[in-house]
PDB file of N, CA and C in Angstrom:
ATOM      1  N   LEU H 151     -78.865  -6.451 -47.687  1.00 76.00           N
ATOM      2  CA  LEU H 151     -79.691  -7.136 -48.661  1.00 76.00           C
ATOM      3  C   LEU H 151     -80.242  -8.426 -48.063  1.00 76.00           C
ATOM      4  N   TRP H 152     -79.353  -9.221 -47.486  1.00 77.00           N
ATOM      5  CA  TRP H 152     -79.781 -10.483 -46.892  1.00 77.00           C
ATOM      6  C   TRP H 152     -80.732 -10.230 -45.730  1.00 77.00           C
ATOM      7  N   PHE H 153     -80.410  -9.237 -44.907  1.00 79.00           N
ATOM      8  CA  PHE H 153     -81.250  -8.912 -43.753  1.00 79.00           C
ATOM      9  C   PHE H 153     -82.660  -8.532 -44.214  1.00 79.00           C
ATOM     10  N   GLU H 154     -82.759  -7.664 -45.216  1.00 82.00           N
ATOM     11  CA  GLU H 154     -84.077  -7.278 -45.745  1.00 82.00           C
ATOM     12  C   GLU H 154     -84.820  -8.486 -46.283  1.00 82.00           C
ATOM     13  N   HIS H 155     -84.091  -9.357 -46.946  1.00 80.00           N
ATOM     14  CA  HIS H 155     -84.709 -10.553 -47.518  1.00 80.00           C
ATOM     15  C   HIS H 155     -85.246 -11.473 -46.418  1.00 80.00           C
ATOM     16  N   GLN H 156     -84.579 -11.536 -45.273  1.00 81.00           N
ATOM     17  CA  GLN H 156     -85.051 -12.348 -44.153  1.00 81.00           C
ATOM     18  C   GLN H 156     -86.353 -11.800 -43.591  1.00 81.00           C
ATOM     19  N   ILE H 157     -86.487 -10.482 -43.585  1.00 86.00           N
ATOM     20  CA  ILE H 157     -87.706  -9.851 -43.067  1.00 86.00           C
ATOM     21  C   ILE H 157     -88.881 -10.086 -44.003  1.00 86.00           C
ATOM     22  N   ASP H 158     -88.645  -9.906 -45.318  1.00 88.00           N
ATOM     23  CA  ASP H 158     -89.717 -10.056 -46.300  1.00 88.00           C
ATOM     24  C   ASP H 158     -89.156 -10.615 -47.607  1.00 88.00           C
ATOM     25  N   PRO H 159     -89.141 -11.948 -47.762  1.00 85.00           N
ATOM     26  CA  PRO H 159     -88.574 -12.554 -48.977  1.00 85.00           C
ATOM     27  C   PRO H 159     -89.313 -12.179 -50.262  1.00 85.00           C
ATOM     28  N   SER H 160     -90.548 -11.710 -50.150  1.00 87.00           N
ATOM     29  CA  SER H 160     -91.309 -11.337 -51.345  1.00 87.00           C
ATOM     30  C   SER H 160     -91.071  -9.890 -51.765  1.00 87.00           C
ATOM     31  N   SER H 161     -90.247  -9.170 -51.012  1.00 86.00           N
ATOM     32  CA  SER H 161     -89.990  -7.762 -51.302  1.00 86.00           C
ATOM     33  C   SER H 161     -88.938  -7.607 -52.403  1.00 86.00           C
ATOM     34  N   ALA H 162     -89.129  -6.606 -53.226  1.00 87.00           N
ATOM     35  CA  ALA H 162     -88.145  -6.246 -54.237  1.00 87.00           C
ATOM     36  C   ALA H 162     -87.592  -4.853 -53.951  1.00 87.00           C
ATOM     37  N   ALA H 163     -87.654  -4.445 -52.697  1.00 85.00           N
ATOM     38  CA  ALA H 163     -87.214  -3.102 -52.308  1.00 85.00           C
ATOM     39  C   ALA H 163     -85.752  -2.868 -52.633  1.00 85.00           C
ATOM     40  N   TYR H 164     -84.955  -3.917 -52.680  1.00 83.00           N
ATOM     41  CA  TYR H 164     -83.524  -3.789 -52.949  1.00 83.00           C
ATOM     42  C   TYR H 164     -83.198  -3.838 -54.436  1.00 83.00           C
ATOM     43  N   ASN H 165     -84.175  -4.060 -55.301  1.00 87.00           N
ATOM     44  CA  ASN H 165     -83.916  -4.138 -56.744  1.00 87.00           C
ATOM     45  C   ASN H 165     -83.518  -2.782 -57.313  1.00 87.00           C
ATOM     46  N   GLU H 166     -82.590  -2.815 -58.233  1.00 89.00           N
ATOM     47  CA  GLU H 166     -82.201  -1.638 -59.011  1.00 89.00           C
ATOM     48  C   GLU H 166     -82.489  -1.976 -60.468  1.00 89.00           C
ATOM     49  N   ALA H 167     -83.037  -1.039 -61.215  1.00 92.00           N
ATOM     50  CA  ALA H 167     -83.409  -1.316 -62.594  1.00 92.00           C
ATOM     51  C   ALA H 167     -82.749  -0.330 -63.555  1.00 92.00           C
ATOM     52  N   VAL H 168     -82.431  -0.846 -64.725  1.00 92.00           N
ATOM     53  CA  VAL H 168     -81.981  -0.023 -65.832  1.00 92.00           C
ATOM     54  C   VAL H 168     -82.893  -0.373 -66.999  1.00 92.00           C
ATOM     55  N   VAL H 169     -83.591   0.619 -67.502  1.00 93.00           N
ATOM     56  CA  VAL H 169     -84.514   0.409 -68.614  1.00 93.00           C
ATOM     57  C   VAL H 169     -83.992   1.208 -69.799  1.00 93.00           C
ATOM     58  N   LEU H 170     -83.788   0.523 -70.902  1.00 91.00           N
ATOM     59  CA  LEU H 170     -83.323   1.176 -72.125  1.00 91.00           C
ATOM     60  C   LEU H 170     -84.361   0.973 -73.209  1.00 91.00           C
ATOM     61  N   ARG H 171     -84.692   2.036 -73.903  1.00 90.00           N
ATOM     62  CA  ARG H 171     -85.603   1.927 -75.041  1.00 90.00           C
ATOM     63  C   ARG H 171     -84.768   2.072 -76.301  1.00 90.00           C
ATOM     64  N   VAL H 172     -84.841   1.066 -77.158  1.00 90.00           N
ATOM     65  CA  VAL H 172     -84.020   1.032 -78.368  1.00 90.00           C
ATOM     66  C   VAL H 172     -84.953   1.011 -79.570  1.00 90.00           C
ATOM     67  N   ARG H 173     -84.692   1.901 -80.494  1.00 90.00           N
ATOM     68  CA  ARG H 173     -85.436   1.918 -81.757  1.00 90.00           C
ATOM     69  C   ARG H 173     -84.462   1.584 -82.875  1.00 90.00           C
ATOM     70  N   GLY H 174     -84.890   0.679 -83.738  1.00 90.00           N
ATOM     71  CA  GLY H 174     -84.022   0.221 -84.818  1.00 90.00           C
ATOM     72  C   GLY H 174     -83.641  -1.230 -84.584  1.00 90.00           C
ATOM     73  N   PRO H 175     -82.861  -1.775 -85.482  1.00 87.00           N
ATOM     74  CA  PRO H 175     -82.476  -3.187 -85.351  1.00 87.00           C
ATOM     75  C   PRO H 175     -81.699  -3.427 -84.054  1.00 87.00           C
ATOM     76  N   LEU H 176     -82.027  -4.494 -83.381  1.00 84.00           N
ATOM     77  CA  LEU H 176     -81.372  -4.825 -82.119  1.00 84.00           C
ATOM     78  C   LEU H 176     -80.931  -6.280 -82.167  1.00 84.00           C
ATOM     79  N   ARG H 177     -79.667  -6.496 -81.929  1.00 88.00           N
ATOM     80  CA  ARG H 177     -79.114  -7.854 -81.915  1.00 88.00           C
ATOM     81  C   ARG H 177     -79.021  -8.328 -80.471  1.00 88.00           C
ATOM     82  N   LEU H 178     -80.103  -8.919 -79.999  1.00 87.00           N
ATOM     83  CA  LEU H 178     -80.129  -9.415 -78.628  1.00 87.00           C
ATOM     84  C   LEU H 178     -79.072 -10.487 -78.396  1.00 87.00           C
ATOM     85  N   ASP H 179     -78.723 -11.229 -79.446  1.00 89.00           N
ATOM     86  CA  ASP H 179     -77.690 -12.241 -79.287  1.00 89.00           C
ATOM     87  C   ASP H 179     -76.343 -11.607 -78.950  1.00 89.00           C
ATOM     88  N   PHE H 180     -76.054 -10.425 -79.506  1.00 91.00           N
ATOM     89  CA  PHE H 180     -74.810  -9.721 -79.179  1.00 91.00           C
ATOM     90  C   PHE H 180     -74.833  -9.193 -77.742  1.00 91.00           C
ATOM     91  N   ILE H 181     -75.966  -8.638 -77.352  1.00 89.00           N
ATOM     92  CA  ILE H 181     -76.104  -8.118 -75.988  1.00 89.00           C
ATOM     93  C   ILE H 181     -75.949  -9.251 -74.982  1.00 89.00           C
ATOM     94  N   ARG H 182     -76.601 -10.348 -75.253  1.00 89.00           N
ATOM     95  CA  ARG H 182     -76.507 -11.494 -74.344  1.00 89.00           C
ATOM     96  C   ARG H 182     -75.081 -12.034 -74.284  1.00 89.00           C
ATOM     97  N   ALA H 183     -74.391 -12.144 -75.424  1.00 92.00           N
ATOM     98  CA  ALA H 183     -73.010 -12.634 -75.436  1.00 92.00           C
ATOM     99  C   ALA H 183     -72.093 -11.714 -74.635  1.00 92.00           C
ATOM    100  N   ALA H 184     -72.294 -10.404 -74.763  1.00 92.00           N
ATOM    101  CA  ALA H 184     -71.467  -9.447 -74.010  1.00 92.00           C
ATOM    102  C   ALA H 184     -71.722  -9.579 -72.511  1.00 92.00           C
ATOM    103  N   LEU H 185     -72.985  -9.703 -72.113  1.00 91.00           N
ATOM    104  CA  LEU H 185     -73.303  -9.866 -70.692  1.00 91.00           C
ATOM    105  C   LEU H 185     -72.784 -11.197 -70.155  1.00 91.00           C
ATOM    106  N   ASP H 186     -72.871 -12.254 -70.952  1.00 93.00           N
ATOM    107  CA  ASP H 186     -72.339 -13.551 -70.520  1.00 93.00           C
ATOM    108  C   ASP H 186     -70.832 -13.463 -70.280  1.00 93.00           C
ATOM    109  N   GLU H 187     -70.122 -12.747 -71.136  1.00 94.00           N
ATOM    110  CA  GLU H 187     -68.683 -12.578 -70.955  1.00 94.00           C
ATOM    111  C   GLU H 187     -68.384 -11.764 -69.702  1.00 94.00           C
ATOM    112  N   LEU H 188     -69.156 -10.718 -69.490  1.00 93.00           N
ATOM    113  CA  LEU H 188     -68.987  -9.894 -68.290  1.00 93.00           C
ATOM    114  C   LEU H 188     -69.230 -10.719 -67.033  1.00 93.00           C
ATOM    115  N   ILE H 189     -70.279 -11.514 -67.028  1.00 92.00           N
ATOM    116  CA  ILE H 189     -70.603 -12.356 -65.878  1.00 92.00           C
ATOM    117  C   ILE H 189     -69.504 -13.393 -65.644  1.00 92.00           C
ATOM    118  N   ALA H 190     -68.966 -13.950 -66.711  1.00 94.00           N
ATOM    119  CA  ALA H 190     -67.888 -14.936 -66.566  1.00 94.00           C
ATOM    120  C   ALA H 190     -66.648 -14.317 -65.929  1.00 94.00           C
ATOM    121  N   ARG H 191     -66.387 -13.054 -66.209  1.00 94.00           N
ATOM    122  CA  ARG H 191     -65.185 -12.390 -65.689  1.00 94.00           C
ATOM    123  C   ARG H 191     -65.363 -11.796 -64.296  1.00 94.00           C
ATOM    124  N   ALA H 192     -66.591 -11.494 -63.909  1.00 93.00           N
ATOM    125  CA  ALA H 192     -66.834 -10.788 -62.645  1.00 93.00           C
ATOM    126  C   ALA H 192     -67.566 -11.705 -61.668  1.00 93.00           C
ATOM    127  N   GLU H 193     -66.834 -12.232 -60.700  1.00 93.00           N
ATOM    128  CA  GLU H 193     -67.427 -13.148 -59.727  1.00 93.00           C
ATOM    129  C   GLU H 193     -68.598 -12.523 -58.965  1.00 93.00           C
ATOM    130  N   ILE H 194     -68.526 -11.226 -58.717  1.00 91.00           N
ATOM    131  CA  ILE H 194     -69.590 -10.576 -57.954  1.00 91.00           C
ATOM    132  C   ILE H 194     -70.943 -10.708 -58.664  1.00 91.00           C
ATOM    133  N   LEU H 195     -70.932 -10.811 -59.982  1.00 90.00           N
ATOM    134  CA  LEU H 195     -72.178 -10.967 -60.731  1.00 90.00           C
ATOM    135  C   LEU H 195     -72.699 -12.397 -60.684  1.00 90.00           C
ATOM    136  N   ARG H 196     -71.886 -13.302 -60.142  1.00 92.00           N
ATOM    137  CA  ARG H 196     -72.285 -14.705 -59.988  1.00 92.00           C
ATOM    138  C   ARG H 196     -72.405 -15.094 -58.519  1.00 92.00           C
ATOM    139  N   THR H 197     -72.481 -14.101 -57.655  1.00 93.00           N
ATOM    140  CA  THR H 197     -72.500 -14.354 -56.225  1.00 93.00           C
ATOM    141  C   THR H 197     -73.925 -14.354 -55.687  1.00 93.00           C
ATOM    142  N   GLY H 198     -74.217 -15.357 -54.877  1.00 91.00           N
ATOM    143  CA  GLY H 198     -75.496 -15.446 -54.192  1.00 91.00           C
ATOM    144  C   GLY H 198     -75.255 -15.379 -52.692  1.00 91.00           C
ATOM    145  N   ILE H 199     -76.327 -15.326 -51.934  1.00 90.00           N
ATOM    146  CA  ILE H 199     -76.239 -15.218 -50.481  1.00 90.00           C
ATOM    147  C   ILE H 199     -77.099 -16.324 -49.878  1.00 90.00           C
ATOM    148  N   VAL H 200     -76.484 -17.157 -49.044  1.00 88.00           N
ATOM    149  CA  VAL H 200     -77.204 -18.268 -48.428  1.00 88.00           C
ATOM    150  C   VAL H 200     -77.112 -18.162 -46.904  1.00 88.00           C
ATOM    151  N   PRO H 201     -78.130 -18.655 -46.204  1.00 84.00           N
ATOM    152  CA  PRO H 201     -78.072 -18.663 -44.743  1.00 84.00           C
ATOM    153  C   PRO H 201     -76.939 -19.576 -44.262  1.00 84.00           C
ATOM    154  N   ALA H 202     -76.287 -19.161 -43.179  1.00 85.00           N
ATOM    155  CA  ALA H 202     -75.197 -19.957 -42.599  1.00 85.00           C
ATOM    156  C   ALA H 202     -75.169 -19.740 -41.091  1.00 85.00           C
ATOM    157  N   GLY H 203     -75.860 -20.585 -40.366  1.00 83.00           N
ATOM    158  CA  GLY H 203     -75.832 -20.513 -38.908  1.00 83.00           C
ATOM    159  C   GLY H 203     -76.278 -19.198 -38.320  1.00 83.00           C
ATOM    160  N   GLY H 204     -77.368 -18.650 -38.784  1.00 79.00           N
ATOM    161  CA  GLY H 204     -77.885 -17.399 -38.239  1.00 79.00           C
ATOM    162  C   GLY H 204     -77.352 -16.157 -38.925  1.00 79.00           C
ATOM    163  N   SER H 205     -76.423 -16.309 -39.816  1.00 82.00           N
ATOM    164  CA  SER H 205     -75.932 -15.165 -40.586  1.00 82.00           C
ATOM    165  C   SER H 205     -76.000 -15.530 -42.068  1.00 82.00           C
ATOM    166  N   ALA H 206     -75.175 -14.904 -42.865  1.00 87.00           N
ATOM    167  CA  ALA H 206     -75.203 -15.145 -44.303  1.00 87.00           C
ATOM    168  C   ALA H 206     -73.799 -15.445 -44.806  1.00 87.00           C
ATOM    169  N   GLU H 207     -73.761 -16.172 -45.907  1.00 91.00           N
ATOM    170  CA  GLU H 207     -72.495 -16.525 -46.526  1.00 91.00           C
ATOM    171  C   GLU H 207     -72.625 -16.352 -48.039  1.00 91.00           C
ATOM    172  N   GLN H 208     -71.583 -15.833 -48.655  1.00 92.00           N
ATOM    173  CA  GLN H 208     -71.585 -15.674 -50.104  1.00 92.00           C
ATOM    174  C   GLN H 208     -71.206 -16.994 -50.757  1.00 92.00           C
ATOM    175  N   VAL H 209     -71.875 -17.301 -51.872  1.00 92.00           N
ATOM    176  CA  VAL H 209     -71.512 -18.448 -52.701  1.00 92.00           C
ATOM    177  C   VAL H 209     -71.331 -17.935 -54.119  1.00 92.00           C
ATOM    178  N   ILE H 210     -70.307 -18.414 -54.790  1.00 94.00           N
ATOM    179  CA  ILE H 210     -70.022 -17.973 -56.161  1.00 94.00           C
ATOM    180  C   ILE H 210     -70.351 -19.119 -57.108  1.00 94.00           C
ATOM    181  N   ALA H 211     -71.263 -18.870 -58.009  1.00 93.00           N
ATOM    182  CA  ALA H 211     -71.681 -19.867 -58.987  1.00 93.00           C
ATOM    183  C   ALA H 211     -70.692 -19.882 -60.153  1.00 93.00           C
ATOM    184  N   PRO H 212     -70.588 -21.001 -60.838  1.00 94.00           N
ATOM    185  CA  PRO H 212     -69.736 -21.032 -62.028  1.00 94.00           C
ATOM    186  C   PRO H 212     -70.366 -20.191 -63.144  1.00 94.00           C
ATOM    187  N   PRO H 213     -69.556 -19.747 -64.102  1.00 93.00           N
ATOM    188  CA  PRO H 213     -70.124 -18.978 -65.217  1.00 93.00           C
ATOM    189  C   PRO H 213     -71.199 -19.783 -65.948  1.00 93.00           C
ATOM    190  N   ALA H 214     -72.268 -19.105 -66.301  1.00 92.00           N
ATOM    191  CA  ALA H 214     -73.379 -19.721 -67.033  1.00 92.00           C
ATOM    192  C   ALA H 214     -74.078 -18.629 -67.829  1.00 92.00           C
ATOM    193  N   PRO H 215     -74.713 -18.992 -68.939  1.00 91.00           N
ATOM    194  CA  PRO H 215     -75.434 -17.990 -69.727  1.00 91.00           C
ATOM    195  C   PRO H 215     -76.551 -17.330 -68.913  1.00 91.00           C
ATOM    196  N   LEU H 216     -76.705 -16.037 -69.107  1.00 87.00           N
ATOM    197  CA  LEU H 216     -77.772 -15.283 -68.449  1.00 87.00           C
ATOM    198  C   LEU H 216     -79.086 -15.575 -69.175  1.00 87.00           C
ATOM    199  N   PRO H 217     -80.101 -16.007 -68.440  1.00 87.00           N
ATOM    200  CA  PRO H 217     -81.394 -16.235 -69.098  1.00 87.00           C
ATOM    201  C   PRO H 217     -81.927 -14.934 -69.703  1.00 87.00           C
ATOM    202  N   LEU H 218     -82.535 -15.039 -70.855  1.00 89.00           N
ATOM    203  CA  LEU H 218     -83.134 -13.890 -71.535  1.00 89.00           C
ATOM    204  C   LEU H 218     -84.630 -14.119 -71.638  1.00 89.00           C
ATOM    205  N   GLU H 219     -85.379 -13.261 -70.976  1.00 92.00           N
ATOM    206  CA  GLU H 219     -86.836 -13.306 -71.056  1.00 92.00           C
ATOM    207  C   GLU H 219     -87.261 -12.366 -72.168  1.00 92.00           C
ATOM    208  N   ARG H 220     -88.116 -12.839 -73.049  1.00 92.00           N
ATOM    209  CA  ARG H 220     -88.636 -11.996 -74.141  1.00 92.00           C
ATOM    210  C   ARG H 220     -90.156 -11.997 -74.070  1.00 92.00           C
ATOM    211  N   ARG H 221     -90.722 -10.805 -74.251  1.00 94.00           N
ATOM    212  CA  ARG H 221     -92.185 -10.672 -74.290  1.00 94.00           C
ATOM    213  C   ARG H 221     -92.563  -9.839 -75.509  1.00 94.00           C
ATOM    214  N   ASP H 222     -93.543 -10.319 -76.224  1.00 94.00           N
ATOM    215  CA  ASP H 222     -94.050  -9.589 -77.384  1.00 94.00           C
ATOM    216  C   ASP H 222     -95.243  -8.759 -76.933  1.00 94.00           C
ATOM    217  N   LEU H 223     -95.060  -7.440 -76.924  1.00 94.00           N
ATOM    218  CA  LEU H 223     -96.119  -6.523 -76.526  1.00 94.00           C
ATOM    219  C   LEU H 223     -96.618  -5.694 -77.714  1.00 94.00           C
ATOM    220  N   ALA H 224     -96.346  -6.162 -78.922  1.00 93.00           N
ATOM    221  CA  ALA H 224     -96.719  -5.420 -80.128  1.00 93.00           C
ATOM    222  C   ALA H 224     -98.216  -5.121 -80.134  1.00 93.00           C
ATOM    223  N   GLY H 225     -98.535  -3.863 -80.388  1.00 92.00           N
ATOM    224  CA  GLY H 225     -99.919  -3.430 -80.499  1.00 92.00           C
ATOM    225  C   GLY H 225    -100.646  -3.265 -79.177  1.00 92.00           C
ATOM    226  N   GLN H 226     -99.966  -3.425 -78.055  1.00 95.00           N
ATOM    227  CA  GLN H 226    -100.637  -3.339 -76.764  1.00 95.00           C
ATOM    228  C   GLN H 226    -100.553  -1.960 -76.130  1.00 95.00           C
ATOM    229  N   GLY H 227     -99.772  -1.058 -76.694  1.00 92.00           N
ATOM    230  CA  GLY H 227     -99.732   0.319 -76.207  1.00 92.00           C
ATOM    231  C   GLY H 227     -98.757   0.558 -75.071  1.00 92.00           C
ATOM    232  N   GLU H 228     -98.587   1.859 -74.771  1.00 93.00           N
ATOM    233  CA  GLU H 228     -97.627   2.292 -73.750  1.00 93.00           C
ATOM    234  C   GLU H 228     -98.016   1.834 -72.349  1.00 93.00           C
ATOM    235  N   GLU H 229     -99.300   1.782 -72.070  1.00 95.00           N
ATOM    236  CA  GLU H 229     -99.733   1.369 -70.738  1.00 95.00           C
ATOM    237  C   GLU H 229     -99.328  -0.077 -70.455  1.00 95.00           C
ATOM    238  N   ALA H 230     -99.492  -0.956 -71.443  1.00 95.00           N
ATOM    239  CA  ALA H 230     -99.081  -2.352 -71.279  1.00 95.00           C
ATOM    240  C   ALA H 230     -97.572  -2.454 -71.110  1.00 95.00           C
ATOM    241  N   LEU H 231     -96.835  -1.636 -71.852  1.00 95.00           N
ATOM    242  CA  LEU H 231     -95.379  -1.618 -71.719  1.00 95.00           C
ATOM    243  C   LEU H 231     -94.969  -1.167 -70.320  1.00 95.00           C
ATOM    244  N   ASP H 232     -95.559  -0.085 -69.843  1.00 95.00           N
ATOM    245  CA  ASP H 232     -95.244   0.418 -68.503  1.00 95.00           C
ATOM    246  C   ASP H 232     -95.552  -0.629 -67.427  1.00 95.00           C
ATOM    247  N   GLU H 233     -96.670  -1.308 -67.557  1.00 96.00           N
ATOM    248  CA  GLU H 233     -97.036  -2.328 -66.574  1.00 96.00           C
ATOM    249  C   GLU H 233     -96.066  -3.509 -66.629  1.00 96.00           C
ATOM    250  N   ALA H 234     -95.656  -3.912 -67.819  1.00 96.00           N
ATOM    251  CA  ALA H 234     -94.695  -5.010 -67.945  1.00 96.00           C
ATOM    252  C   ALA H 234     -93.361  -4.633 -67.311  1.00 96.00           C
ATOM    253  N   ILE H 235     -92.931  -3.398 -67.493  1.00 95.00           N
ATOM    254  CA  ILE H 235     -91.682  -2.933 -66.869  1.00 95.00           C
ATOM    255  C   ILE H 235     -91.819  -2.981 -65.350  1.00 95.00           C
ATOM    256  N   ARG H 236     -92.919  -2.473 -64.834  1.00 94.00           N
ATOM    257  CA  ARG H 236     -93.133  -2.489 -63.376  1.00 94.00           C
ATOM    258  C   ARG H 236     -93.134  -3.924 -62.842  1.00 94.00           C
ATOM    259  N   GLU H 237     -93.753  -4.837 -63.573  1.00 95.00           N
ATOM    260  CA  GLU H 237     -93.827  -6.230 -63.131  1.00 95.00           C
ATOM    261  C   GLU H 237     -92.432  -6.843 -63.053  1.00 95.00           C
ATOM    262  N   VAL H 238     -91.604  -6.589 -64.040  1.00 94.00           N
ATOM    263  CA  VAL H 238     -90.241  -7.134 -64.028  1.00 94.00           C
ATOM    264  C   VAL H 238     -89.437  -6.541 -62.873  1.00 94.00           C
ATOM    265  N   ILE H 239     -89.562  -5.248 -62.652  1.00 92.00           N
ATOM    266  CA  ILE H 239     -88.814  -4.573 -61.592  1.00 92.00           C
ATOM    267  C   ILE H 239     -89.258  -5.055 -60.207  1.00 92.00           C
ATOM    268  N   ARG H 240     -90.544  -5.336 -60.025  1.00 92.00           N
ATOM    269  CA  ARG H 240     -91.071  -5.724 -58.707  1.00 92.00           C
ATOM    270  C   ARG H 240     -90.826  -7.193 -58.362  1.00 92.00           C
ATOM    271  N   ARG H 241     -90.343  -7.960 -59.325  1.00 92.00           N
ATOM    272  CA  ARG H 241     -90.131  -9.386 -59.077  1.00 92.00           C
ATOM    273  C   ARG H 241     -88.885  -9.582 -58.210  1.00 92.00           C
ATOM    274  N   PRO H 242     -89.032 -10.197 -57.030  1.00 91.00           N
ATOM    275  CA  PRO H 242     -87.866 -10.381 -56.167  1.00 91.00           C
ATOM    276  C   PRO H 242     -86.924 -11.454 -56.723  1.00 91.00           C
ATOM    277  N   PHE H 243     -85.706 -11.450 -56.225  1.00 88.00           N
ATOM    278  CA  PHE H 243     -84.717 -12.454 -56.582  1.00 88.00           C
ATOM    279  C   PHE H 243     -84.632 -13.488 -55.475  1.00 88.00           C
ATOM    280  N   ALA H 244     -84.267 -14.702 -55.842  1.00 87.00           N
ATOM    281  CA  ALA H 244     -83.920 -15.725 -54.861  1.00 87.00           C
ATOM    282  C   ALA H 244     -82.424 -15.537 -54.597  1.00 87.00           C
ATOM    283  N   LEU H 245     -82.085 -15.000 -53.441  1.00 87.00           N
ATOM    284  CA  LEU H 245     -80.700 -14.622 -53.167  1.00 87.00           C
ATOM    285  C   LEU H 245     -79.735 -15.798 -53.223  1.00 87.00           C
ATOM    286  N   ALA H 246     -80.208 -16.999 -52.975  1.00 87.00           N
ATOM    287  CA  ALA H 246     -79.333 -18.166 -53.002  1.00 87.00           C
ATOM    288  C   ALA H 246     -79.153 -18.729 -54.406  1.00 87.00           C
ATOM    289  N   ALA H 247     -79.777 -18.118 -55.408  1.00 88.00           N
ATOM    290  CA  ALA H 247     -79.730 -18.627 -56.782  1.00 88.00           C
ATOM    291  C   ALA H 247     -79.194 -17.562 -57.738  1.00 88.00           C
ATOM    292  N   PRO H 248     -77.864 -17.370 -57.758  1.00 88.00           N
ATOM    293  CA  PRO H 248     -77.308 -16.369 -58.669  1.00 88.00           C
ATOM    294  C   PRO H 248     -77.483 -16.806 -60.125  1.00 88.00           C
ATOM    295  N   PRO H 249     -77.421 -15.879 -61.059  1.00 87.00           N
ATOM    296  CA  PRO H 249     -77.029 -14.489 -60.888  1.00 87.00           C
ATOM    297  C   PRO H 249     -78.185 -13.656 -60.342  1.00 87.00           C
ATOM    298  N   LEU H 250     -77.846 -12.595 -59.654  1.00 87.00           N
ATOM    299  CA  LEU H 250     -78.853 -11.714 -59.072  1.00 87.00           C
ATOM    300  C   LEU H 250     -79.078 -10.529 -60.014  1.00 87.00           C
ATOM    301  N   LEU H 251     -79.242 -10.848 -61.282  1.00 88.00           N
ATOM    302  CA  LEU H 251     -79.620  -9.870 -62.285  1.00 88.00           C
ATOM    303  C   LEU H 251     -80.413 -10.600 -63.342  1.00 88.00           C
ATOM    304  N   ARG H 252     -81.204  -9.845 -64.091  1.00 89.00           N
ATOM    305  CA  ARG H 252     -82.013 -10.451 -65.144  1.00 89.00           C
ATOM    306  C   ARG H 252     -82.033  -9.545 -66.369  1.00 89.00           C
ATOM    307  N   LEU H 253     -82.258 -10.167 -67.494  1.00 90.00           N
ATOM    308  CA  LEU H 253     -82.348  -9.467 -68.769  1.00 90.00           C
ATOM    309  C   LEU H 253     -83.704  -9.795 -69.373  1.00 90.00           C
ATOM    310  N   CYS H 254     -84.466  -8.760 -69.675  1.00 93.00           N
ATOM    311  CA  CYS H 254     -85.800  -8.942 -70.226  1.00 93.00           C
ATOM    312  C   CYS H 254     -85.968  -8.005 -71.412  1.00 93.00           C
ATOM    313  N   ALA H 255     -86.379  -8.551 -72.540  1.00 93.00           N
ATOM    314  CA  ALA H 255     -86.632  -7.743 -73.739  1.00 93.00           C
ATOM    315  C   ALA H 255     -88.149  -7.655 -73.938  1.00 93.00           C
ATOM    316  N   LEU H 256     -88.663  -6.447 -73.869  1.00 94.00           N
ATOM    317  CA  LEU H 256     -90.084  -6.191 -74.089  1.00 94.00           C
ATOM    318  C   LEU H 256     -90.227  -5.588 -75.478  1.00 94.00           C
ATOM    319  N   GLU H 257     -90.692  -6.380 -76.407  1.00 93.00           N
ATOM    320  CA  GLU H 257     -90.736  -5.956 -77.798  1.00 93.00           C
ATOM    321  C   GLU H 257     -92.111  -5.359 -78.117  1.00 93.00           C
ATOM    322  N   THR H 258     -92.099  -4.110 -78.598  1.00 92.00           N
ATOM    323  CA  THR H 258     -93.367  -3.427 -78.910  1.00 92.00           C
ATOM    324  C   THR H 258     -93.616  -3.317 -80.409  1.00 92.00           C
ATOM    325  N   GLY H 259     -92.653  -3.756 -81.208  1.00 89.00           N
ATOM    326  CA  GLY H 259     -92.783  -3.724 -82.654  1.00 89.00           C
ATOM    327  C   GLY H 259     -91.556  -4.354 -83.278  1.00 89.00           C
ATOM    328  N   PRO H 260     -91.536  -4.457 -84.608  1.00 85.00           N
ATOM    329  CA  PRO H 260     -90.412  -5.128 -85.267  1.00 85.00           C
ATOM    330  C   PRO H 260     -89.067  -4.430 -85.048  1.00 85.00           C
ATOM    331  N   ASP H 261     -89.071  -3.120 -84.845  1.00 87.00           N
ATOM    332  CA  ASP H 261     -87.819  -2.386 -84.635  1.00 87.00           C
ATOM    333  C   ASP H 261     -87.814  -1.612 -83.323  1.00 87.00           C
ATOM    334  N   GLU H 262     -88.527  -2.127 -82.329  1.00 89.00           N
ATOM    335  CA  GLU H 262     -88.550  -1.446 -81.028  1.00 89.00           C
ATOM    336  C   GLU H 262     -88.744  -2.473 -79.916  1.00 89.00           C
TER     337      GLU H 262
END
């Protein structure tokens, strides 16, 4: 991961994505609280990678709330939703700034 990032820091080739489509009431505050607890318990989810004398070194950040990005795409259609998903997936991470995961809610309607 670090090696690829050294070659092309703007690349998101190493990103892995999980996309869930939820219909019905969604409590993002519950999802965020659960992820925050998981991150607090799992150091690997708070680990970043920094340069260290020609190689790389892991750094573990203290527990902190996971930022939640929200976008309102209501009425914009499936094409806008697909493009927003692609944009989030293609965005590279700053390896030295954990957590190396993100949470984004793309809202297409009041219950979706």
